[in-house]
mmCIF file of C-alpha atoms in Angstrom:
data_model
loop_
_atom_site.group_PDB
_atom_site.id
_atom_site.type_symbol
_atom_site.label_atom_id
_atom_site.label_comp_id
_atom_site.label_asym_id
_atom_site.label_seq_id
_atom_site.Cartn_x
_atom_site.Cartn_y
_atom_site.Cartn_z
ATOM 1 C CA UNK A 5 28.125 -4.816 2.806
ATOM 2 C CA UNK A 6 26.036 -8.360 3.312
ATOM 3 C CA UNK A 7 23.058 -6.796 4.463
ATOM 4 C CA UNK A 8 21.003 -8.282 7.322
ATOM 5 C CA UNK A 9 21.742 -11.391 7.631
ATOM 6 C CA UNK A 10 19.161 -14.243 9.606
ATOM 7 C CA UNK A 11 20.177 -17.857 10.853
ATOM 8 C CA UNK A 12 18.675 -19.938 10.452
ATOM 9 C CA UNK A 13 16.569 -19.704 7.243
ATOM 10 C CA UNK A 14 14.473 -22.586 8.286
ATOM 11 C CA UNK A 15 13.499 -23.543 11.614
ATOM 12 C CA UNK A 16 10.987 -26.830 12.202
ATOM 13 C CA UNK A 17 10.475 -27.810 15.788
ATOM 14 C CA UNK A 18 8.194 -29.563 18.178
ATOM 15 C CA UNK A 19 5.554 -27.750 20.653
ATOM 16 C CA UNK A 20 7.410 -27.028 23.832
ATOM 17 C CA UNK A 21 11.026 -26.365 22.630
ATOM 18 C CA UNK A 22 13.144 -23.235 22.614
ATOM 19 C CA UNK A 23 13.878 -21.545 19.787
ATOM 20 C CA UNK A 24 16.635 -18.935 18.933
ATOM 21 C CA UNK A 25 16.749 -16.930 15.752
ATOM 22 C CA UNK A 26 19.623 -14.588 15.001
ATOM 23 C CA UNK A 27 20.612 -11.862 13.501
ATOM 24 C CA UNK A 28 23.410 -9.290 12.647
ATOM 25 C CA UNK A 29 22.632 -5.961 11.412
ATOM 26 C CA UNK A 30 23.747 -3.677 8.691
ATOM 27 C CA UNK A 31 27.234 -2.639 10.571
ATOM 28 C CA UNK A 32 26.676 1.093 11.443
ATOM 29 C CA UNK A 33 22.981 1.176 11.796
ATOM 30 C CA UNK A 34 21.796 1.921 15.349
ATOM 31 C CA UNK A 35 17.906 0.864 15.031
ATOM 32 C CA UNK A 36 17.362 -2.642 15.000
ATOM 33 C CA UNK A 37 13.898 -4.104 14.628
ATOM 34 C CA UNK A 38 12.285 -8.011 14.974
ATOM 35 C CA UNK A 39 8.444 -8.174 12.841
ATOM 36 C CA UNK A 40 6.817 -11.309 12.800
ATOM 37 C CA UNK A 41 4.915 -12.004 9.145
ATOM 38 C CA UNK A 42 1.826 -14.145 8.670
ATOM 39 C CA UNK A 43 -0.955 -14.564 6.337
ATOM 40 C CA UNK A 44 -3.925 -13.850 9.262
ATOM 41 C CA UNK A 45 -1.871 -10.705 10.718
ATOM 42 C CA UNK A 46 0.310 -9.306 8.177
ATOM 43 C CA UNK A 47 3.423 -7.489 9.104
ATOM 44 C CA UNK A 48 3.684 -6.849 13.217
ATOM 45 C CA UNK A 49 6.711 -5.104 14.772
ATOM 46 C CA UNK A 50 7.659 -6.809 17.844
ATOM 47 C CA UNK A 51 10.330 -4.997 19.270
ATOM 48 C CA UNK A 52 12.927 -2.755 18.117
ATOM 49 C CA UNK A 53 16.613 -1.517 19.946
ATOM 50 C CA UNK A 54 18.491 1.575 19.817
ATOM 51 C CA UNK A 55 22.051 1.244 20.413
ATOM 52 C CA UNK A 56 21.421 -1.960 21.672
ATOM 53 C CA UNK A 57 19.291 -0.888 24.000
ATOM 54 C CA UNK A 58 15.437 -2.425 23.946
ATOM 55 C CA UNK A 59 12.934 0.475 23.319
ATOM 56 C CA UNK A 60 9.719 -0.458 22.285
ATOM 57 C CA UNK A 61 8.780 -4.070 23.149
ATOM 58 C CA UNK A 62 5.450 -3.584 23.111
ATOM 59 C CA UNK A 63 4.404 -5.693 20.112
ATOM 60 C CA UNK A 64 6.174 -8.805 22.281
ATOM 61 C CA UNK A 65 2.678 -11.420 21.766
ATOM 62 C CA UNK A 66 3.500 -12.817 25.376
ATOM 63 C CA UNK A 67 6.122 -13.698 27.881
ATOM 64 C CA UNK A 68 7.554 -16.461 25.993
ATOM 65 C CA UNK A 69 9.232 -14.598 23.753
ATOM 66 C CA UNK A 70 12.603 -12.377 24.605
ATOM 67 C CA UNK A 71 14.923 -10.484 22.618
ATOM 68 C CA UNK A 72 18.252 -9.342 23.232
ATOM 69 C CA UNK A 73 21.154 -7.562 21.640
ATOM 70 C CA UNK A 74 24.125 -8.289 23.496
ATOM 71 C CA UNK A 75 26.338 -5.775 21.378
ATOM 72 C CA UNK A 76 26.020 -3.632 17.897
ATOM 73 C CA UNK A 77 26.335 -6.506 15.551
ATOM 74 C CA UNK A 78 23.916 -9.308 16.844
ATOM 75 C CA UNK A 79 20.738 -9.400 18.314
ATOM 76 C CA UNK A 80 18.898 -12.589 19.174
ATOM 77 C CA UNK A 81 14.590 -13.363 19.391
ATOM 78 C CA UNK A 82 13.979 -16.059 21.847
ATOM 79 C CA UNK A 83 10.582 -18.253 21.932
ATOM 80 C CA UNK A 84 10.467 -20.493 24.682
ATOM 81 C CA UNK A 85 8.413 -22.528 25.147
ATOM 82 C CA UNK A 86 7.656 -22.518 21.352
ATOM 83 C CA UNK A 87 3.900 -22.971 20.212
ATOM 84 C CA UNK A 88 2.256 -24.164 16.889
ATOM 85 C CA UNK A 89 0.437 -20.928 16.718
ATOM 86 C CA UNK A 90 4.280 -18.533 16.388
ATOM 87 C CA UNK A 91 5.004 -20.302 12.999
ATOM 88 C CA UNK A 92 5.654 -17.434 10.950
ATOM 89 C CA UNK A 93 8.103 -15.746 8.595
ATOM 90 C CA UNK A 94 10.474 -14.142 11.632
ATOM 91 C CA UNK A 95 12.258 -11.128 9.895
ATOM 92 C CA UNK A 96 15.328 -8.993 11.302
ATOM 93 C CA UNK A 97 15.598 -5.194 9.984
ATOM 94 C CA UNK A 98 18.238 -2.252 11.016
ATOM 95 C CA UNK A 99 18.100 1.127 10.069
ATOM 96 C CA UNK A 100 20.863 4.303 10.519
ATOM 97 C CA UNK A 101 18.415 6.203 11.987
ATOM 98 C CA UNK A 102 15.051 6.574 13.075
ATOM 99 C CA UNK A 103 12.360 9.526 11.746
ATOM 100 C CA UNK A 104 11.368 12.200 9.070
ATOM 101 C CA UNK A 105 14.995 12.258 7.082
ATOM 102 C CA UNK A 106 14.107 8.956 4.528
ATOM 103 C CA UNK A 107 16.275 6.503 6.380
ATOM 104 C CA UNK A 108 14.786 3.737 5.103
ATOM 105 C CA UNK A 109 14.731 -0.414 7.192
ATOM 106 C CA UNK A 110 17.312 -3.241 5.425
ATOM 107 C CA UNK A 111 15.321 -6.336 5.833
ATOM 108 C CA UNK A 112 17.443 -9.513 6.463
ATOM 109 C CA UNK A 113 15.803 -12.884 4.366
ATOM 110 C CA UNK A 114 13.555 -14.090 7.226
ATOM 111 C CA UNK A 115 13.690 -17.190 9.012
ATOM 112 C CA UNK A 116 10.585 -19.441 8.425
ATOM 113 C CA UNK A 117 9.294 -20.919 11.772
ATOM 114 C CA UNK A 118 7.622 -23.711 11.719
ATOM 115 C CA UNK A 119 6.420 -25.254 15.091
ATOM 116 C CA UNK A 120 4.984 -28.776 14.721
ATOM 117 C CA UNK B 11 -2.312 8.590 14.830
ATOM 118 C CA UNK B 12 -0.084 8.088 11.682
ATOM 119 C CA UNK B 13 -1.162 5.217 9.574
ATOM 120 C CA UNK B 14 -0.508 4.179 6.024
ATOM 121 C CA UNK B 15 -3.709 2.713 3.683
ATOM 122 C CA UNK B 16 -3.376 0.728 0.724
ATOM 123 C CA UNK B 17 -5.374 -0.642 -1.709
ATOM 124 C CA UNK B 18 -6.677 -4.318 -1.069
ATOM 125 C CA UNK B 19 -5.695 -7.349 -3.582
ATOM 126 C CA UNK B 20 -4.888 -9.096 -5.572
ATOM 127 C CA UNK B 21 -3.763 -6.876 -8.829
ATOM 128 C CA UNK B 22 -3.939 -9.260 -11.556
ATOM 129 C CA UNK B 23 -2.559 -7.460 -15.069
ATOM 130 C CA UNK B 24 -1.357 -8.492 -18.643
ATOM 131 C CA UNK B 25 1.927 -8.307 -19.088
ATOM 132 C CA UNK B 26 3.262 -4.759 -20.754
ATOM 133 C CA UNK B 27 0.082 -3.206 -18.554
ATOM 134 C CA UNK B 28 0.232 -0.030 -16.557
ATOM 135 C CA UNK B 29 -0.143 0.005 -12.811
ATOM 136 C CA UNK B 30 -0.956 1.561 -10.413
ATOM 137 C CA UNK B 31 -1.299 0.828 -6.552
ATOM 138 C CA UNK B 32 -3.077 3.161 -4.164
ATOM 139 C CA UNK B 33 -2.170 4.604 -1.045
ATOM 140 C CA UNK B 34 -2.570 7.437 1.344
ATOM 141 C CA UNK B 35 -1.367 7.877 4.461
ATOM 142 C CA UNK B 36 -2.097 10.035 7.784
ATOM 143 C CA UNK B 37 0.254 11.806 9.316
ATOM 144 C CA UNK B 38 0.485 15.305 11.341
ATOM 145 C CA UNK B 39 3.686 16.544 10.254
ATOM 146 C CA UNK B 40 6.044 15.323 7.098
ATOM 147 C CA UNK B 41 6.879 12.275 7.301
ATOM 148 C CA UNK B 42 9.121 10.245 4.662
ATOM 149 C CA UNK B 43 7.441 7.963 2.448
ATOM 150 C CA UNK B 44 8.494 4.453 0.895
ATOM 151 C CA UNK B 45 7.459 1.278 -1.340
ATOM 152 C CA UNK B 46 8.683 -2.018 -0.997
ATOM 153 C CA UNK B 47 8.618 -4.963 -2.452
ATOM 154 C CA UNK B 48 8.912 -8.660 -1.549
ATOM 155 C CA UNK B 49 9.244 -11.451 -3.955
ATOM 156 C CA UNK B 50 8.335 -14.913 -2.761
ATOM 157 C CA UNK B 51 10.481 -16.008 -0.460
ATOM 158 C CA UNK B 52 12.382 -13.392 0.176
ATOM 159 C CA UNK B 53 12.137 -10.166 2.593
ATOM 160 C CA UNK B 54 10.869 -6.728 1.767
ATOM 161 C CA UNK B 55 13.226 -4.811 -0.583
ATOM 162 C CA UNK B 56 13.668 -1.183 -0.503
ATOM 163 C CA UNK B 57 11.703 -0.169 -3.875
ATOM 164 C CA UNK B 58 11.638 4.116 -4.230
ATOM 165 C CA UNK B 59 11.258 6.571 -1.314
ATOM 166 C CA UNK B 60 10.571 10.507 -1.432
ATOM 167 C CA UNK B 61 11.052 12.925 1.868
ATOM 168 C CA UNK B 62 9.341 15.981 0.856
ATOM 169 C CA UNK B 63 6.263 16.722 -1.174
ATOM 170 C CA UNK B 64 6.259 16.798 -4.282
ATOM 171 C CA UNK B 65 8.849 14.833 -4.848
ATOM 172 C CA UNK B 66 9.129 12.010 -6.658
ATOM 173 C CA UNK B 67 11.186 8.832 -5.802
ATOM 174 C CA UNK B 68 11.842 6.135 -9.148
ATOM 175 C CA UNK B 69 13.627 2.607 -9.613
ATOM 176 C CA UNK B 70 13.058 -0.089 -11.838
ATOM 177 C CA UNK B 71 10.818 1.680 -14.053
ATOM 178 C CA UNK B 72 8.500 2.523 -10.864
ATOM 179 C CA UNK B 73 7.823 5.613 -10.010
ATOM 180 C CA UNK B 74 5.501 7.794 -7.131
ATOM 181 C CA UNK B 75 5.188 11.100 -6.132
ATOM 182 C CA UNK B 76 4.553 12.757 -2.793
ATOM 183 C CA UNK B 77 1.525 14.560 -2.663
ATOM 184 C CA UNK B 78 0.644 16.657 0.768
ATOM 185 C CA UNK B 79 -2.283 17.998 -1.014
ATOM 186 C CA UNK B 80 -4.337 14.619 -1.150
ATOM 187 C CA UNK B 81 -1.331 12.774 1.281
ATOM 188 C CA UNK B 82 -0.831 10.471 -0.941
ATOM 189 C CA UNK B 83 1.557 8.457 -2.430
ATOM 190 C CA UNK B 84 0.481 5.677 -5.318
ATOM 191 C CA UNK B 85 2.986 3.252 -7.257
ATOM 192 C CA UNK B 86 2.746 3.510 -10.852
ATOM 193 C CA UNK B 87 4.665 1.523 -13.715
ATOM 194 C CA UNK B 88 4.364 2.210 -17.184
ATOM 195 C CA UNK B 89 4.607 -1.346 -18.545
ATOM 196 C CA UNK B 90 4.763 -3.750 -15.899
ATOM 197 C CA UNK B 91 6.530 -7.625 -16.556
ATOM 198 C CA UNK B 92 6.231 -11.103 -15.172
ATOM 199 C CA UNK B 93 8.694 -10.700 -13.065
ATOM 200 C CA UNK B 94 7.690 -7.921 -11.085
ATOM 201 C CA UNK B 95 4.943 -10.243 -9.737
ATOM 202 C CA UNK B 96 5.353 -9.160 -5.915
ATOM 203 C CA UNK B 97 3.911 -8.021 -2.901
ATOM 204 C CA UNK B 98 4.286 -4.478 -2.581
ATOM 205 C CA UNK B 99 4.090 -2.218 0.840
ATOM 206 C CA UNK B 100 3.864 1.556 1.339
ATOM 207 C CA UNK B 101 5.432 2.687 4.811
ATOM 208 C CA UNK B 102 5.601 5.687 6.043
ATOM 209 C CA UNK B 103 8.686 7.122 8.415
ATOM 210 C CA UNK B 104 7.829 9.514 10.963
ATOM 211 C CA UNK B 105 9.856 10.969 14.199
ATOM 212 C CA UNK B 106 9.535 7.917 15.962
ATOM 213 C CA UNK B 107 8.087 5.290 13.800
ATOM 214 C CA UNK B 108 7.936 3.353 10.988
ATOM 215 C CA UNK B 109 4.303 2.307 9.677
ATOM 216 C CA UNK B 110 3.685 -0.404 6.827
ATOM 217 C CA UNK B 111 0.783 -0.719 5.402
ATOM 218 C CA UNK B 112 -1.041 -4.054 4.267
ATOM 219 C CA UNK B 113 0.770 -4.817 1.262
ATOM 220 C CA UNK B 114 -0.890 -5.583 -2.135
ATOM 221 C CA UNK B 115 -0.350 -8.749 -4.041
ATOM 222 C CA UNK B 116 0.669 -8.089 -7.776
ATOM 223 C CA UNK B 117 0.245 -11.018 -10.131
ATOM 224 C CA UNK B 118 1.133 -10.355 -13.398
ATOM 225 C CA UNK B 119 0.355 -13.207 -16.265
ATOM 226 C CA UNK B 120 2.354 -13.295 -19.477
#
């Protein structure tokens, strides 16, 4: 298996645009999660889908930013309008399963953001 | 609520050192416990894990044991090497969630 993997690795881009950053998970896995890394904050989850279905989008900063996953084997995190302040290290994870039985998160490579 | 602690860093060593990082965690029931690791640059790699106490989950010369009793689960290496220079994260899995902890920086000089 490839693992996780993230386009684009890189991302630079002025205040105000959109940006998308993708991902396709471990095939088979039915957790998928977005975390946002920084230096300040650490590691934050932002939102995570079961079956492709959202389920906890609670760690969503603000209404700029949107994730979907249109079908098992992509998922998308949306920023728009994009803000100097969301440059981070974007990271895509999936998992088989959630809970107590050691199923542990594949973490893609991350996508550095970087929003001039 | 469950939550994972870790010791603060950075851990600077000598190469051929032992290590050990600290953490506990708080749970209510028995939750699965992990270590990862993330080299520069990259994202966080699956290190060891354990599921029940007393067990004890090993790779790469790491090692860490699951202990209810004090509910906790430190890192240790015998003999650590440049290039394990890292950040490393405890998590902890529980019904419904996944917690990371902090992570602590590992520098190790030759």
């Amino acid at each position: 298996d490839a693992g996780v993997i993230q386009s684009p690795r890189h991302e630079v881009t002025e205040m105000g645009q959109e940006v998308t950053l993708r991902c396709k998970p471990i095939s088979g896995h039915d957790y998928l999660f977005w975390y946002r890394q920084t230096m300040m904050r650490g590691l934050e989850l932002l939102i995570y889908f079961n079956n492709n279905v959202p389920i906890d989008d609670s760690g969503m900063p603000e209404d700029r930013f949107s994730a979907k996953m249109p079908n098992a084997s992509f998922s998308t995190l949306k920023i728009q309008p994009s803000e100097p302040r969301d440059s981070a290290v974007y990271f895509c994870a999936s998992s088989p399963k959630q809970g107590r039985g050691g199923y542990g998160y594949t973490f893609g490579s991350g996508t550095r953001l970087t929003v001039v | 609520g469950d939550s994972v602690t870790q010791m603060e860093g950075p851990v600077t060593l000598s190469e051929e050192a032992f290590l050990t990082i600290n953490c506990t965690y708080t749970a209510t029931g028995y939750p699965s416990l992990f270590w990862y690791v993330q080299y520069p640059g990259e994202g966080l790699q699956l290190l060891l894990k354990a599921t029940k106490a007393d067990d004890k989950g090993s790779n790469k010369g790491f090692e860490a044991t699951y202990r209810k009793e004090t509910t906790s689960f430190h890192l240790e290496k015998g003999s650590v090497q440049v290039s394990d220079s890292a950040v490393y994260f405890c998590a902890l899995s529980d019904i419904n969630k996944f917690y990371f902890g902090s992570g602590t920086k590992l520098n190790v000089k030759p």
